[in-house]
PDB file of C-alpha atoms in Angstrom:
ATOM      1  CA  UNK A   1     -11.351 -26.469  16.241  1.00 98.00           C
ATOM      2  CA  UNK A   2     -13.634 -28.597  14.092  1.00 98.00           C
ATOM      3  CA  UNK A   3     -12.589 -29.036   9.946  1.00 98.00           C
ATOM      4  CA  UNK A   4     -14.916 -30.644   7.549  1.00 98.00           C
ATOM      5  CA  UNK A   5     -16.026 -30.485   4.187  1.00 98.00           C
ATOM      6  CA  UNK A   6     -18.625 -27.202   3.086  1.00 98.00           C
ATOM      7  CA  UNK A   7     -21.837 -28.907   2.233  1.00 98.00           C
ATOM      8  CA  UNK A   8     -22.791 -26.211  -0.610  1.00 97.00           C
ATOM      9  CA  UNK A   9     -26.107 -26.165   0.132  1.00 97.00           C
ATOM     10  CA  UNK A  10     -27.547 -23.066  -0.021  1.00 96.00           C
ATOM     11  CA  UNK A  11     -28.305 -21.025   3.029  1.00 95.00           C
ATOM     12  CA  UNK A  12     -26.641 -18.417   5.266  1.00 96.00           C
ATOM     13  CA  UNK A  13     -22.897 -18.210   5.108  1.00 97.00           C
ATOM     14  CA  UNK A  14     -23.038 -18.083   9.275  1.00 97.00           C
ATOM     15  CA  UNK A  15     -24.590 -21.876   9.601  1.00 98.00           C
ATOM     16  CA  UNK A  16     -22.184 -24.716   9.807  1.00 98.00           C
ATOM     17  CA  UNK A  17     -22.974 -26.231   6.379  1.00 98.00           C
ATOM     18  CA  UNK A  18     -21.237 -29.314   7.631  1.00 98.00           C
ATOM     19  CA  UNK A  19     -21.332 -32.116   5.677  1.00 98.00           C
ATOM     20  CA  UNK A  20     -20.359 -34.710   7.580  1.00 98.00           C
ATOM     21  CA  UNK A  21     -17.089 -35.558   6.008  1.00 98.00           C
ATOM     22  CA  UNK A  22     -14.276 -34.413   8.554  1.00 98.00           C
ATOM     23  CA  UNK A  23     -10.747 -32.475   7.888  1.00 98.00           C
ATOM     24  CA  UNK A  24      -8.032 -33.473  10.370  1.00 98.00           C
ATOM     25  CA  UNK A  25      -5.263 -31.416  10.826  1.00 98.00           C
ATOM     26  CA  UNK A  26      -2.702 -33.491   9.306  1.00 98.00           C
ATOM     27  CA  UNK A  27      -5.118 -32.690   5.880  1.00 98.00           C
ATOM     28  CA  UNK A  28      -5.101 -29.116   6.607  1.00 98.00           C
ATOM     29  CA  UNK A  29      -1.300 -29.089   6.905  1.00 98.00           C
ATOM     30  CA  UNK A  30      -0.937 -30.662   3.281  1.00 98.00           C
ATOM     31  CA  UNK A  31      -2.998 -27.187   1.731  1.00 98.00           C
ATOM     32  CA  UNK A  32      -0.710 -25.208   4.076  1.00 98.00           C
ATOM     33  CA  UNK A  33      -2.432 -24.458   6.750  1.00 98.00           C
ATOM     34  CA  UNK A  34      -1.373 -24.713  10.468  1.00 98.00           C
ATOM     35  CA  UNK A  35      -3.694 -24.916  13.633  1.00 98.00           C
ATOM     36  CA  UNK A  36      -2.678 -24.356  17.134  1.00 98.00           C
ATOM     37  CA  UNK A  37      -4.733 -24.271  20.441  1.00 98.00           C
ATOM     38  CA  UNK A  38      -3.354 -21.729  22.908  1.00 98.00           C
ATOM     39  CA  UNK A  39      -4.914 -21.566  26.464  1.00 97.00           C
ATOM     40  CA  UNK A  40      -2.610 -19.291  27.179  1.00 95.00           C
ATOM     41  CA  UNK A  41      -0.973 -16.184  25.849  1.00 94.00           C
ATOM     42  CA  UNK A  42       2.526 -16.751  26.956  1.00 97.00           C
ATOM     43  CA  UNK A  43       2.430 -19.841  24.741  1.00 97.00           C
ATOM     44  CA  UNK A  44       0.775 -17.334  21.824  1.00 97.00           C
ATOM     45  CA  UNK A  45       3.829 -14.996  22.350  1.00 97.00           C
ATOM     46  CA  UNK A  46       6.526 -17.852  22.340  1.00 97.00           C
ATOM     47  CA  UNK A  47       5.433 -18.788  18.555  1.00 97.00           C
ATOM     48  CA  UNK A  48       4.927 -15.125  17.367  1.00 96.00           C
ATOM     49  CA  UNK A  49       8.256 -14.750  18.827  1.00 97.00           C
ATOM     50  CA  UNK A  50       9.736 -18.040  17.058  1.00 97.00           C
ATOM     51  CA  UNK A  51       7.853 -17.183  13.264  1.00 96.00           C
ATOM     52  CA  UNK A  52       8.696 -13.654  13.707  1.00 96.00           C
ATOM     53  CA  UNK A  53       5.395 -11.822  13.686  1.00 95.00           C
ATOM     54  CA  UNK A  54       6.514  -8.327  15.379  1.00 94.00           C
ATOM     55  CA  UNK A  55       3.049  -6.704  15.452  1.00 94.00           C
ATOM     56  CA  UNK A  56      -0.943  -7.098  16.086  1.00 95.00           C
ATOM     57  CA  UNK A  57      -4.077  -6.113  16.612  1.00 94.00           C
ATOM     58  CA  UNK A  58      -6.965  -6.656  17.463  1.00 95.00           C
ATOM     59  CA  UNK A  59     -10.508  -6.627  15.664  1.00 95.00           C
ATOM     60  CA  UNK A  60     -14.565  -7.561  17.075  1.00 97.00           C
ATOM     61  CA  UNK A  61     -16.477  -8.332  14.613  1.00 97.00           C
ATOM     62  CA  UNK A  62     -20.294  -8.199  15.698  1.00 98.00           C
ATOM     63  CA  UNK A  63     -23.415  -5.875  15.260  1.00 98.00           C
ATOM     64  CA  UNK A  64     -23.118  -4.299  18.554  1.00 97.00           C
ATOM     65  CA  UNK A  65     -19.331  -3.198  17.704  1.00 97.00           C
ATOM     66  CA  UNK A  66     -19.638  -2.269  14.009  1.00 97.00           C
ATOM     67  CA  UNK A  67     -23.248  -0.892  13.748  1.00 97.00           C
ATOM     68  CA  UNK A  68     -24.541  -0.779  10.652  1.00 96.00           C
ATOM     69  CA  UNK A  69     -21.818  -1.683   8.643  1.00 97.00           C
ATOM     70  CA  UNK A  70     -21.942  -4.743   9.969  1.00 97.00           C
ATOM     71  CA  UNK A  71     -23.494  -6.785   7.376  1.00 95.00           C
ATOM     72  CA  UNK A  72     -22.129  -5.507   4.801  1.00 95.00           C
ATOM     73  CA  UNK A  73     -17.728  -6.022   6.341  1.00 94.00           C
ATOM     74  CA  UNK A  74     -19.177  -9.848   6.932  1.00 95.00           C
ATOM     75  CA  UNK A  75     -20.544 -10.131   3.587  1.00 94.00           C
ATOM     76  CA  UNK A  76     -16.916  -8.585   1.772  1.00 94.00           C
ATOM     77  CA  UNK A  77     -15.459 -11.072   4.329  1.00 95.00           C
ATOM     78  CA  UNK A  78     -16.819 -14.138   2.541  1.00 97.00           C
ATOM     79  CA  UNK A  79     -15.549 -13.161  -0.810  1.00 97.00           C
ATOM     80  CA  UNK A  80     -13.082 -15.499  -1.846  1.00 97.00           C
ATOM     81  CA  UNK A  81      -9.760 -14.294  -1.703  1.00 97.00           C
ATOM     82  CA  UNK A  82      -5.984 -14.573  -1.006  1.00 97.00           C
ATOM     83  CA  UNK A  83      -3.073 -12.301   0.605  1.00 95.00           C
ATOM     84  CA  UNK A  84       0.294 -11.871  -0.011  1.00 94.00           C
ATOM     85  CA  UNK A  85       1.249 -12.294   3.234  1.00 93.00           C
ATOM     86  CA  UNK A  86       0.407 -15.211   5.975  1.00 94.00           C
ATOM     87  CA  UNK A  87      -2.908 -14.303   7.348  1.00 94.00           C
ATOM     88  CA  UNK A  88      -2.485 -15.329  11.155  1.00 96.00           C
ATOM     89  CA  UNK A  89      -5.353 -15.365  13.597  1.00 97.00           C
ATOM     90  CA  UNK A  90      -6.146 -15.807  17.281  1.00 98.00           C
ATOM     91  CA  UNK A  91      -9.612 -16.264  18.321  1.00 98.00           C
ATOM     92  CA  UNK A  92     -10.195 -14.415  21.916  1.00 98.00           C
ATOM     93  CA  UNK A  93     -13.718 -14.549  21.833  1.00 98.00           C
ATOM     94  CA  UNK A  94     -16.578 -15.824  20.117  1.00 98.00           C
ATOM     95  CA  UNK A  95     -16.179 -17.960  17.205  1.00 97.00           C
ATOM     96  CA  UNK A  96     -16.456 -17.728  13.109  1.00 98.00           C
ATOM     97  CA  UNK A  97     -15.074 -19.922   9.984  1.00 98.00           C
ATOM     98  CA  UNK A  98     -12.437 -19.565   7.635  1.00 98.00           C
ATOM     99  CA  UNK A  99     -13.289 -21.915   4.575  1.00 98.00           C
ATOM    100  CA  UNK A 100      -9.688 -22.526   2.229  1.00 98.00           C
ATOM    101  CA  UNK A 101      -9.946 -24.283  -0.534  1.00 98.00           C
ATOM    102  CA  UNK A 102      -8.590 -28.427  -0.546  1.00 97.00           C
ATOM    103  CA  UNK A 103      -6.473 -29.751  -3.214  1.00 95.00           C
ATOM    104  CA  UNK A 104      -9.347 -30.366  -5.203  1.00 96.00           C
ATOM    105  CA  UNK A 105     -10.872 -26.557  -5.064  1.00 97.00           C
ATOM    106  CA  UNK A 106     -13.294 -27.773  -2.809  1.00 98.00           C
ATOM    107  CA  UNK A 107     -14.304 -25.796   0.311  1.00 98.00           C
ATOM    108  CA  UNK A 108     -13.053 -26.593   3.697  1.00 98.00           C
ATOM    109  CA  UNK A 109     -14.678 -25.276   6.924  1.00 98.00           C
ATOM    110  CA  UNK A 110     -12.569 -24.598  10.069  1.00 98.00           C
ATOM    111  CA  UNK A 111     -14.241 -23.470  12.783  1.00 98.00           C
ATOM    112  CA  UNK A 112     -12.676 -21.971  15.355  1.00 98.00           C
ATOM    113  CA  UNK A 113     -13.526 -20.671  18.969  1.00 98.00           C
ATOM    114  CA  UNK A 114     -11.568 -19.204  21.667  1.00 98.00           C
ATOM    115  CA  UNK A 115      -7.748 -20.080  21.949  1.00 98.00           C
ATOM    116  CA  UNK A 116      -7.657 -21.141  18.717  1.00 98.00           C
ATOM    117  CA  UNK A 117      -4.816 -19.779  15.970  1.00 98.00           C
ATOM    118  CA  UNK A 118      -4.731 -20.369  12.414  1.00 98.00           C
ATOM    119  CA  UNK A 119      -2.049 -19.489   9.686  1.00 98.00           C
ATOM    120  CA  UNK A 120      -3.234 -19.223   6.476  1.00 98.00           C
ATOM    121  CA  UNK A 121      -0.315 -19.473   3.951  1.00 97.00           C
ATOM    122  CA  UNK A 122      -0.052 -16.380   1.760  1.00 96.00           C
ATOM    123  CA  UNK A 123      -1.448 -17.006  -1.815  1.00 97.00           C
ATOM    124  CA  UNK A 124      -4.174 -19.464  -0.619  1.00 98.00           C
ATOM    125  CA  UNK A 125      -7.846 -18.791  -1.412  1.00 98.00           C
ATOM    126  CA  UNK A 126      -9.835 -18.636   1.921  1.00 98.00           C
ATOM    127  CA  UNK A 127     -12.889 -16.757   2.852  1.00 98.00           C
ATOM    128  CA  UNK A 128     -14.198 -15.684   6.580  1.00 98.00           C
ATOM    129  CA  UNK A 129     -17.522 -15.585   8.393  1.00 98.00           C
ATOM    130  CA  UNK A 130     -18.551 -14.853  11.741  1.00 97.00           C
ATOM    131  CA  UNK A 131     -21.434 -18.106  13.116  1.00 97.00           C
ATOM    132  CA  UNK A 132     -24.885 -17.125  14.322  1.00 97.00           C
ATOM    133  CA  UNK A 133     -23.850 -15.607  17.146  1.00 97.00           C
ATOM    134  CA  UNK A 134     -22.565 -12.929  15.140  1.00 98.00           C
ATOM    135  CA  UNK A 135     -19.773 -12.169  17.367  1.00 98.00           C
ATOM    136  CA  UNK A 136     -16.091 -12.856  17.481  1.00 98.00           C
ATOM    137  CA  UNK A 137     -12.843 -11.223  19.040  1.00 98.00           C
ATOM    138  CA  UNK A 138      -9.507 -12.415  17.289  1.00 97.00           C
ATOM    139  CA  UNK A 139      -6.157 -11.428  17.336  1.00 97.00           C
ATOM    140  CA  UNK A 140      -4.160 -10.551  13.984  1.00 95.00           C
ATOM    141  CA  UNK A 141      -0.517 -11.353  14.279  1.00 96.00           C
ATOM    142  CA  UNK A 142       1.831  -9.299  11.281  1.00 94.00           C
ATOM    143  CA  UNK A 143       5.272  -9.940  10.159  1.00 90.00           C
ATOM    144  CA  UNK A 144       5.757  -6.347   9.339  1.00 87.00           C
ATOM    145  CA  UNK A 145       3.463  -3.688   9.417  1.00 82.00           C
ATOM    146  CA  UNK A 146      -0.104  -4.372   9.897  1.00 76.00           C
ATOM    147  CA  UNK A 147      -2.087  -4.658   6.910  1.00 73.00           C
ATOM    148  CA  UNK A 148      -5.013  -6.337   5.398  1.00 75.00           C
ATOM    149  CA  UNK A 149      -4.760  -6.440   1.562  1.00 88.00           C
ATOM    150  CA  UNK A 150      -7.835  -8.902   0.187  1.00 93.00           C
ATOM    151  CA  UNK A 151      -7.207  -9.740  -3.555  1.00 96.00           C
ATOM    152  CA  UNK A 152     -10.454 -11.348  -5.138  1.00 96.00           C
ATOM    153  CA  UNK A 153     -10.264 -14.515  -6.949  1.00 97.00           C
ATOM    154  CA  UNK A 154      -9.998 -13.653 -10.619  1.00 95.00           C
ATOM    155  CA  UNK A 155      -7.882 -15.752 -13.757  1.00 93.00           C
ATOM    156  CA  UNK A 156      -5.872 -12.072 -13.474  1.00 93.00           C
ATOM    157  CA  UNK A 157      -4.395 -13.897  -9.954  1.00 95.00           C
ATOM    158  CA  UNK A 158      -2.904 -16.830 -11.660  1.00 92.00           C
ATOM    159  CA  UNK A 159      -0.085 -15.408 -12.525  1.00 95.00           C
ATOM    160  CA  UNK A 160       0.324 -13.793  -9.376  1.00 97.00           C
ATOM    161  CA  UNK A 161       4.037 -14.440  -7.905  1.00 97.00           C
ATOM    162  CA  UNK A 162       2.235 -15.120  -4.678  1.00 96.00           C
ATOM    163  CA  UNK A 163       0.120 -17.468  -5.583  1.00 97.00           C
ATOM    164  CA  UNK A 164       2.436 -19.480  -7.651  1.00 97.00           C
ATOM    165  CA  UNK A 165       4.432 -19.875  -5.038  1.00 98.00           C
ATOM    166  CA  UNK A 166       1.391 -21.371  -3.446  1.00 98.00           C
ATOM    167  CA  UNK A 167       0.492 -23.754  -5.855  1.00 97.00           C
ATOM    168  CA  UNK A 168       3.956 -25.309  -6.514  1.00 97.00           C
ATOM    169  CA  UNK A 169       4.593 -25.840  -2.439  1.00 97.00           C
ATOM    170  CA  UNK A 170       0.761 -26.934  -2.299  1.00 97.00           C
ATOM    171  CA  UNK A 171      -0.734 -28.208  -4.974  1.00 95.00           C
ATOM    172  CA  UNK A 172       1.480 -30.390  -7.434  1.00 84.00           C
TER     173      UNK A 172
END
């Protein structure tokens, strides 16, 4: 896992766009967000088991797997947006970036690679891209049923019990 600052620069979505200025994990855990490396998946299944995620799947996202809708899923994937429920992933294969937003509202890119996991707090704004490779295998762990419910970032969201709760563990 490597976490740094989005440049903004403009330019595909699937380059690093690093700006130099690293994110440790301590940083990430002040917006919420938790990283884990897990070589192996009894350790995976000990903390599904301990945070109580009773189902998953599992989802490839490259050209070869999705034809030619592929473009178009990783293009909807990079609109900012935020779920009512934790989004929890484990990268099998490949890698890709989730950018969240910092304290500030500024973007953060984690990139992650295989044995990585990431929990994304419900109600945080995030976004998700696959790198130039094009190609990455993750796991999606659920609390409940699966389900994959993006909300775009609008001023309708604000008030959003969600995200609320978000912003008063988070950000004040």
């Amino acid at each position: 896992m490597k976490a740094y600052m989005y440049d903004n620069l403009p330019g595909d979505q699937r380059l690093a766009h690093d700006s130099g200025r690293v994110v440790d994990v301590d940083a990430l855990k002040k917006i919420g967000v938790l990283y884990y490396r897990l070589p192996e998946l009894e350790s995976l299944n000990k903390l599904a088991e301990e945070r109580g995620y009773k189902n998953r799947d599992e989802i490839v996202v490259s050209p070869e797997k999705m034809g030619d809708v592929y473009e178009s899923k990783v293009k909807m994937f990079f609109d900012e947006h935020l779920h009512e429920d934790e989004e929890i992933r484990y990268i099998r294969g490949g890698q890709g970036y989730f950018d969240v937003r910092s304290q500030e509202d500024d973007w953060v890119r984690i990139q992650l690679e295989k044995d990585d996991m990431i929990i994304l707090p419900a109600g945080i704004y995030h976004r998700f891209t696959t790198d130039e490779s094009n190609y990455v295998h993750a796991m999606r762990l659920f609390k409940e049923e699966p389900k994959w419910t993006p909300l775009n970032r609008s001023s309708d969201l604000d008030g959003n019990e969600h995200r609320q709760a978000y912003v008063s563990q988070y950000l004040t």
